């Protein structure tokens, strides 16, 4: 089977690894990929959705897997173009991918289908935003479009709110677009993933992501500094409640709205005292959650995804290991405001009891890996208990270093 995976980060490195390790043999192609990914996958030359799909047709690709979201909503939409070319795609059509691409679309969908979420007001100007905030802090401000996880500000006071409003509505840091003023929700967060195949779905092992750059959840939001996954995180009837109040109505809502969906659907939830509420949908696996969740999956992941893209949900093809999986991100100097490239990474070869996925690296002229992005490397370790996984992931991650490396020291410890 020939599979083309779209994306270039740690999540795609983890997805490609899981495909490679499956009993169903897969020859993998990657676009745009990375030097680390090209050790497992063949590179693809393309400059947009149409040329990517032409490549797939010419090379008789059997399956397209959307790792990241951007191509799902670009041009005519990756899944739409695959469908027109008769290529099964794991990832939704452009119309359904609006659940991630437009926060207002997602909010309207949730209201329409009575899915619990925080209250919100869409605004276009600073003046409207101030009226909607009405002096109530904390408040949550969200740019209504794709912003690589950086378009959200949880503002504790007026000063923070005014700074973010200026960036988004005056400087247009993320381009044109509206802003949502959202009710601040409190509680632990959890990331839920479902494999959705039309009306059917399977809930995978849940995860918890650590979004802030510094320990104790301080500092600005990042793309994610680490994640923990275990079936044990479904305490009591949590899984059943999330299924009944959120996952099931979402899948039914997609059906009712005529939005066919095949692919991973990610529910970012806040476990509030009033029950779980949706913070956001993403039409893909989480990053870095994928790096923690996928190593817990055994069975035939490649066949599972391939069958799903062809319209058959086959939960029997995969199993989830007991225990805990924890991934720890090493980020480059300056992240998340900026990122420094060109710092040589050492020690990756010494990691023996964990996996290393590359998020933002490249090979330099002498063949060494160096930093080439904000999030650089993700080290993932498993353990029978959370404590054992924490100890192992830190022991292994300590072997890796580069100048300016930033890493949290409370992944898997805080928020439990
Ligand atoms: P998002 O990109 O929508 O996932 O938001 C990024 C992060 O901001 C989330 O993971 C939360 O930690 C926080 N956040 C987003 N929306 C809210 C909300 N309504 N209340 C509290 N925190 C939020
Ligand atoms: N870990 C957050 C995300 O993938 O959006």
Coordinates of C-alpha atoms and ligand atoms in Angstrom, one line a residue:
X1 CA 0.0 0.0 0.0
X2 CA 1.3 3.5 -0.9
X3 CA 0.4 6.2 1.6
X4 CA 1.1 9.9 1.4
X5 CA 1.1 11.8 4.7
X6 CA 0.7 15.6 4.6
X7 CA 2.5 17.6 7.2
X8 CA 6.0 18.0 8.6
X9 CA 6.1 18.1 12.4
X10 CA 6.4 15.8 15.3
X11 CA 2.8 14.6 14.8
X12 CA 3.5 13.5 11.3
X13 CA 6.8 11.9 12.3
X14 CA 4.7 9.9 14.9
X15 CA 2.0 9.0 12.4
X16 CA 4.5 7.8 9.8
X17 CA 6.3 5.8 12.5
X18 CA 3.0 4.1 13.5
X19 CA 2.2 3.4 9.8
X20 CA 5.7 1.9 9.2
X21 CA 5.4 -0.3 12.3
X22 CA 2.0 -1.7 11.2
X23 CA 1.8 -5.3 9.9
X24 CA 0.2 -4.0 6.7
X25 CA 3.3 -2.9 4.8
X26 CA 3.1 0.7 3.7
X27 CA 5.4 2.6 1.4
X28 CA 5.2 6.1 2.7
X29 CA 5.5 9.4 0.9
X30 CA 5.6 12.7 2.7
X31 CA 4.7 16.3 1.8
X32 CA 6.2 18.7 2.8
X33 CA 8.0 16.4 5.3
X34 CA 11.3 17.0 7.0
X35 CA 14.8 15.6 7.0
X36 CA 14.0 13.2 9.9
X37 CA 10.8 12.1 8.2
X38 CA 12.6 11.4 4.9
X39 CA 14.5 8.7 6.7
X40 CA 11.1 6.8 6.7
X41 CA 9.3 8.3 3.8
X42 CA 10.0 9.5 0.2
X43 CA 9.8 13.2 -0.5
X44 CA 7.1 14.7 -2.8
X45 CA 7.4 17.8 -4.9
X46 CA 4.2 19.9 -5.0
X47 CA 3.1 23.5 -4.6
X48 CA -0.6 23.2 -3.7
X49 CA -3.5 20.8 -3.4
X50 CA -3.9 20.3 -7.2
X51 CA -0.3 19.4 -7.8
X52 CA -0.3 17.2 -4.7
X53 CA -3.3 15.2 -6.0
X54 CA -1.7 15.0 -9.5
X55 CA 1.3 13.4 -7.9
X56 CA -0.9 10.9 -6.0
X57 CA -2.7 10.0 -9.2
X58 CA 0.5 9.6 -11.2
X59 CA 2.2 7.6 -8.5
X60 CA -0.8 5.4 -7.8
X61 CA -1.1 6.4 -4.1
X62 CA -3.7 4.3 -2.3
X63 CA -4.3 6.5 0.7
X64 CA -3.8 10.2 1.7
X65 CA -3.5 10.9 5.4
X66 CA -3.9 14.6 6.4
X67 CA -1.7 15.1 9.4
X68 CA -2.0 18.8 9.6
X69 CA -5.1 20.9 8.9
X70 CA -4.0 23.6 6.5
X71 CA -4.3 21.6 3.3
X72 CA -7.9 20.5 4.2
X73 CA -9.1 24.1 3.7
X74 CA -6.6 25.3 1.1
X75 CA -7.7 25.8 -2.6
X76 CA -10.4 23.3 -3.3
X77 CA -9.6 21.3 -0.2
X78 CA -7.3 18.2 0.1
X79 CA -10.1 15.7 0.8
X80 CA -12.4 17.2 -1.8
X81 CA -9.6 17.0 -4.5
X82 CA -8.7 13.4 -3.4
X83 CA -12.4 12.4 -3.7
X84 CA -12.6 13.8 -7.2
X85 CA -9.5 11.8 -8.1
X86 CA -10.8 8.6 -6.5
X87 CA -8.1 8.5 -3.8
X88 CA -9.3 7.6 -0.2
X89 CA -8.4 10.4 2.2
X90 CA -8.2 10.3 6.0
X91 CA -9.2 13.8 6.8
X92 CA -12.5 15.7 6.2
X93 CA -13.7 17.8 3.3
X94 CA -13.2 21.5 3.3
X95 CA -16.8 22.2 4.4
X96 CA -16.5 20.1 7.6
X97 CA -13.0 21.3 8.3
X98 CA -14.5 24.7 9.0
X99 CA -15.1 23.3 12.4
X100 CA -11.4 24.0 13.0
X101 CA -10.8 26.8 10.5
X102 CA -13.6 29.1 11.7
X103 CA -14.2 29.4 15.4
X104 CA -17.5 31.1 14.7
X105 CA -18.6 28.3 12.5
X106 CA -17.8 25.9 15.3
X107 CA -19.7 27.9 17.9
X108 CA -22.8 28.1 15.6
X109 CA -22.6 24.3 15.0
X110 CA -22.4 23.7 18.8
X111 CA -25.3 26.0 19.5
X112 CA -27.4 24.4 16.7
X113 CA -26.7 20.9 18.1
X114 CA -26.9 21.7 21.8
X115 CA -23.3 20.8 22.5
X116 CA -22.0 22.3 25.7
X117 CA -19.6 25.2 25.2
X118 CA -18.8 28.7 26.6
X119 CA -20.9 31.7 25.6
X120 CA -19.4 34.0 23.0
X121 CA -19.8 37.2 21.0
X122 CA -18.3 37.8 17.5
X123 CA -16.8 41.3 17.0
X124 CA -15.2 43.2 14.3
X125 CA -13.8 46.3 15.9
X126 CA -12.0 47.2 19.1
X127 CA -15.1 49.2 20.3
X128 CA -17.3 46.2 19.8
X129 CA -14.8 44.0 21.6
X130 CA -14.7 46.4 24.6
X131 CA -18.5 46.4 24.8
X132 CA -18.6 42.5 24.7
X133 CA -15.9 42.2 27.4
X134 CA -17.9 44.6 29.6
X135 CA -15.1 44.9 32.1
X136 CA -15.4 41.2 33.0
X137 CA -12.0 39.5 33.5
X138 CA -10.6 36.9 32.9
X139 CA -11.9 37.0 29.3
X140 CA -10.9 34.9 26.4
X141 CA -10.2 36.5 23.0
X142 CA -9.9 34.4 19.8
X143 CA -9.0 35.3 16.3
X144 CA -11.5 33.6 14.0
X145 CA -9.2 31.7 11.7
X146 CA -6.1 29.4 11.6
X147 CA -3.3 30.9 13.6
X148 CA -1.2 27.9 14.5
X149 CA -2.5 27.7 18.0
X150 CA -1.4 31.3 18.7
X151 CA -4.6 33.2 18.0
X152 CA -6.0 32.8 21.5
X153 CA -5.4 35.0 24.5
X154 CA -6.8 34.3 28.0
X155 CA -6.7 37.9 29.3
X156 CA -6.6 38.3 33.1
X157 CA -7.0 42.1 32.9
X158 CA -7.7 45.1 30.6
X159 CA -4.1 45.6 29.8
X160 CA -3.7 42.1 28.4
X161 CA -6.9 42.4 26.5
X162 CA -6.0 45.8 24.9
X163 CA -2.6 44.4 23.8
X164 CA -4.1 41.4 22.1
X165 CA -6.9 43.5 20.5
X166 CA -4.3 45.8 19.1
X167 CA -2.3 42.9 17.6
X168 CA -5.3 41.2 16.0
X169 CA -7.6 44.1 15.0
X170 CA -5.1 46.9 14.4
X171 CA -1.8 45.3 13.4
X172 CA -3.7 42.4 11.8
X173 CA -1.0 39.9 13.0
X174 CA -3.1 37.0 11.7
X175 CA -4.6 38.7 8.7
X176 CA -8.1 39.8 8.1
X177 CA -10.8 38.2 10.3
X178 CA -13.3 38.6 13.1
X179 CA -12.6 38.0 16.8
X180 CA -14.7 36.1 19.3
X181 CA -15.0 37.3 22.9
X182 CA -15.6 34.1 24.8
X183 CA -16.7 33.2 28.3
X184 CA -13.8 32.1 30.5
X185 CA -14.2 28.4 31.5
X186 CA -12.4 26.8 34.4
X187 CA -11.3 23.3 35.1
X188 CA -8.8 20.8 34.0
X189 CA -8.5 20.4 30.2
X190 CA -8.6 17.1 28.3
X191 CA -8.0 16.3 24.6
X192 CA -10.4 13.7 23.2
X193 CA -9.8 12.1 19.8
X194 CA -12.3 10.2 17.8
X195 CA -11.9 8.3 14.6
X196 CA -15.0 9.3 12.6
X197 CA -16.2 7.4 9.6
X198 CA -19.5 8.9 8.5
X199 CA -22.1 8.1 11.2
X200 CA -19.7 5.8 13.2
X201 CA -16.9 6.7 15.5
X202 CA -14.4 5.3 18.0
X203 CA -13.1 7.3 20.9
X204 CA -9.3 6.8 21.3
X205 CA -7.1 7.1 24.4
X206 CA -7.5 10.7 25.9
X207 CA -4.6 13.0 26.5
X208 CA -3.7 16.1 28.4
X209 CA -1.7 18.8 26.7
X210 CA 0.5 21.4 28.4
X211 CA 0.0 24.6 26.4
X212 CA 1.9 27.3 28.3
X213 CA 5.7 27.7 27.8
X214 CA 6.7 27.7 31.5
X215 CA 6.3 25.4 34.5
X216 CA 3.1 25.8 36.5
X217 CA 1.2 26.8 33.3
X218 CA 2.8 30.2 33.2
X219 CA 3.7 32.4 30.3
X220 CA 2.3 32.6 26.8
X221 CA 0.4 29.8 25.0
X222 CA 2.5 27.6 22.7
X223 CA 1.7 24.9 20.2
X224 CA 2.1 22.5 23.2
X225 CA 5.1 21.7 25.4
X226 CA 4.2 18.1 26.3
X227 CA 1.4 15.7 26.7
X228 CA 0.2 12.7 28.7
X229 CA -2.0 9.9 27.6
X230 CA -3.6 7.0 29.3
X231 CA -7.0 5.2 29.3
X232 CA -6.8 5.7 33.1
X233 CA -7.6 9.4 32.5
X234 CA -11.2 8.3 31.8
X235 CA -12.0 8.3 35.6
X236 CA -15.5 7.1 36.7
X237 CA -18.1 7.7 34.0
X238 CA -16.1 10.5 32.3
X239 CA -15.9 8.6 29.0
X240 CA -19.6 7.9 28.9
X241 CA -20.5 11.6 29.8
X242 CA -18.2 13.0 27.1
X243 CA -19.5 10.5 24.6
X244 CA -23.2 11.2 25.4
X245 CA -23.0 15.0 25.7
X246 CA -20.3 15.9 23.2
X247 CA -19.0 13.2 20.8
X248 CA -22.3 11.6 19.8
X249 CA -24.1 14.9 19.2
X250 CA -21.2 16.2 17.2
X251 CA -21.1 13.2 14.9
X252 CA -24.9 13.3 14.6
X253 CA -24.7 17.0 13.9
X254 CA -22.2 16.5 11.1
X255 CA -24.6 14.1 9.5
X256 CA -27.7 16.4 10.0
X257 CA -25.8 19.3 8.5
X258 CA -24.7 17.3 5.5
X259 CA -21.0 17.4 6.4
X260 CA -19.5 14.0 5.6
X261 CA -16.5 13.3 7.8
X262 CA -13.7 10.7 7.7
X263 CA -10.7 11.3 9.8
X264 CA -9.6 12.1 13.3
X265 CA -11.7 14.6 15.1
X266 CA -10.2 16.3 18.1
X267 CA -12.3 17.8 20.9
X268 CA -10.5 20.2 23.2
X269 CA -12.6 20.1 26.4
X270 CA -12.7 21.9 29.7
X271 CA -14.0 19.7 32.5
X272 CA -16.0 22.4 34.3
X273 CA -18.0 21.9 37.5
X274 CA -21.1 22.0 35.2
X275 CA -19.7 19.2 33.1
X276 CA -17.4 18.9 30.1
X277 CA -17.6 21.8 27.6
X278 CA -16.0 22.2 24.2
X279 CA -13.2 24.8 23.9
X280 CA -12.4 23.9 20.3
X281 CA -12.6 21.3 17.6
X282 CA -9.7 20.4 15.4
X283 CA -10.0 18.3 12.3
X284 CA -6.8 16.3 12.9
X285 CA -4.9 14.7 15.6
X286 CA -3.4 16.9 18.3
X287 CA 0.3 17.9 18.3
X288 CA 2.0 16.9 20.7
X289 CA -0.9 14.6 21.8
X290 CA -0.4 12.3 18.8
X291 CA 3.2 11.7 19.9
X292 CA 1.9 10.5 23.3
X293 CA -1.2 8.6 22.1
X294 CA 0.1 6.8 19.1
X295 CA 2.8 4.8 20.9
X296 CA 0.0 3.3 23.1
X297 CA -1.7 1.8 20.0
X298 CA -0.9 -1.7 18.9
X299 CA -2.5 -3.8 16.1
X300 CA -2.6 -2.6 12.5
X301 CA -2.8 1.2 12.4
X302 CA -2.2 1.4 8.7
X303 CA -5.1 -1.0 7.9
X304 CA -7.3 0.9 10.4
X305 CA -6.7 4.2 8.7
X306 CA -7.0 2.8 5.2
X307 CA -10.3 1.0 5.9
X308 CA -11.6 4.2 7.6
X309 CA -10.8 6.3 4.6
X310 CA -12.7 3.8 2.5
X311 CA -15.7 4.0 4.7
X312 CA -15.3 1.1 7.1
X313 CA -14.6 1.9 10.8
X314 CA -12.7 -1.2 12.1
X315 CA -12.1 -0.8 15.9
X316 CA -11.0 -4.5 15.9
X317 CA -7.8 -3.5 14.0
X318 CA -6.3 -1.6 16.9
X319 CA -5.8 -2.0 20.6
X320 CA -4.7 0.4 23.4
X321 CA -1.9 -0.6 25.8
X322 CA -2.5 -0.1 29.5
X323 CA -0.2 2.3 31.3
X324 CA 0.9 5.8 30.6
X325 CA 2.6 7.5 27.7
X326 CA 4.3 10.9 28.2
X327 CA 5.9 13.2 25.7
X328 CA 8.1 16.1 26.4
X329 CA 8.9 18.9 24.0
X330 CA 12.2 20.6 23.7
X331 CA 11.8 24.1 22.2
X332 CA 14.3 26.5 20.8
X333 CA 15.5 29.7 22.2
X334 CA 13.0 32.5 21.9
X335 CA 9.9 30.3 21.5
X336 CA 7.0 31.1 21.3
X337 CA 7.6 34.7 20.4
X338 CA 10.2 33.7 17.9
X339 CA 12.5 30.7 17.4
X340 CA 16.2 30.3 16.8
X341 CA 17.5 28.1 14.1
X342 CA 20.9 26.5 13.6
X343 CA 21.7 25.2 17.1
X344 CA 23.3 21.8 16.8
X345 CA 21.4 19.0 18.7
X346 CA 23.4 16.4 20.5
X347 CA 22.5 13.2 22.3
X348 CA 19.6 11.9 20.3
X349 CA 21.5 8.7 19.5
X350 CA 21.9 8.0 23.3
X351 CA 18.1 7.9 23.9
X352 CA 17.5 4.2 24.5
X353 CA 14.3 3.8 26.5
X354 CA 12.1 6.3 24.7
X355 CA 11.2 7.4 21.2
X356 CA 12.3 10.7 19.6
X357 CA 10.1 12.5 17.1
X358 CA 11.4 15.5 15.3
X359 CA 9.2 18.6 15.2
X360 CA 11.5 21.3 13.9
X361 CA 14.9 20.1 12.9
X362 CA 17.0 19.8 9.8
X363 CA 20.3 18.3 8.8
X364 CA 23.2 20.8 8.4
X365 CA 26.0 20.5 5.9
X366 CA 27.9 18.1 8.1
X367 CA 24.9 15.8 8.5
X368 CA 24.1 16.8 12.1
X369 CA 20.6 17.6 13.1
X370 CA 20.1 21.3 14.2
X371 CA 17.2 23.3 15.4
X372 CA 14.8 24.6 12.6
X373 CA 11.7 25.7 14.3
X374 CA 10.0 26.6 17.6
X375 CA 9.2 23.1 18.9
X376 CA 12.3 21.1 18.0
X377 CA 12.2 17.5 19.4
X378 CA 9.6 15.4 21.3
X379 CA 10.8 12.6 23.5
X380 CA 8.1 10.0 24.4
X381 CA 8.3 7.3 27.1
X382 CA 5.9 4.8 28.5
X383 CA 5.5 3.4 32.0
X384 CA 3.1 1.2 33.9
X385 CA 2.3 4.1 36.1
X386 CA 2.3 7.9 35.4
X387 CA 5.2 8.3 37.9
X388 CA 7.3 5.7 36.0
X389 CA 6.6 7.3 32.7
X390 CA 7.5 10.8 34.1
X391 CA 10.8 9.4 35.5
X392 CA 11.7 7.7 32.3
X393 CA 10.8 10.6 29.9
X394 CA 12.9 13.0 31.9
X395 CA 15.8 10.6 32.2
X396 CA 15.8 10.0 28.5
X397 CA 15.2 13.6 27.5
X398 CA 18.1 14.7 29.7
X399 CA 20.4 13.0 27.2
X400 CA 19.4 15.5 24.5
X401 CA 20.7 19.0 24.4
X402 CA 21.2 22.1 22.3
X403 CA 21.9 25.8 23.0
X404 CA 19.0 27.7 24.3
X405 CA 16.8 24.6 24.8
X406 CA 13.6 25.3 26.7
X407 CA 11.8 22.4 28.4
X408 CA 9.1 22.2 31.1
X409 CA 9.9 20.2 34.2
X410 CA 6.3 19.5 35.3
X411 CA 4.9 17.5 32.3
X412 CA 2.9 14.6 33.7
X413 CA 3.1 16.0 37.2
X414 CA 1.1 19.1 37.2
X415 CA -2.7 18.9 36.6
X416 CA -3.0 15.4 38.1
Ligands
LIG1 P1 -7.7 27.0 21.7 O1 -6.6 27.4 20.6 O2 -9.0 27.4 21.4 O3 -7.5 25.6 22.1 O4 -7.2 27.8 23.0 C1 -5.9 27.6 23.5 C2 -6.0 27.5 25.0 O5 -6.5 28.7 25.6 C3 -6.8 26.3 25.5 O6 -6.2 25.1 25.5 C4 -7.2 26.8 26.9 O7 -6.1 26.6 27.8 C5 -7.3 28.3 26.7 N1 -8.7 28.6 26.5 C6 -9.3 28.7 25.3 N2 -10.6 29.0 25.4 C7 -10.9 29.1 26.7 C8 -12.0 29.5 27.5 N3 -13.2 29.7 26.9 N4 -11.9 29.5 28.8 C9 -10.6 29.3 29.4 N5 -9.5 29.0 28.7 C10 -9.6 28.9 27.4
LIG2 N1 -2.1 20.3 21.1 C1 -3.0 21.3 20.6 C2 -3.3 21.1 19.1 O1 -2.9 20.2 18.5 O2 -4.1 22.0 18.6

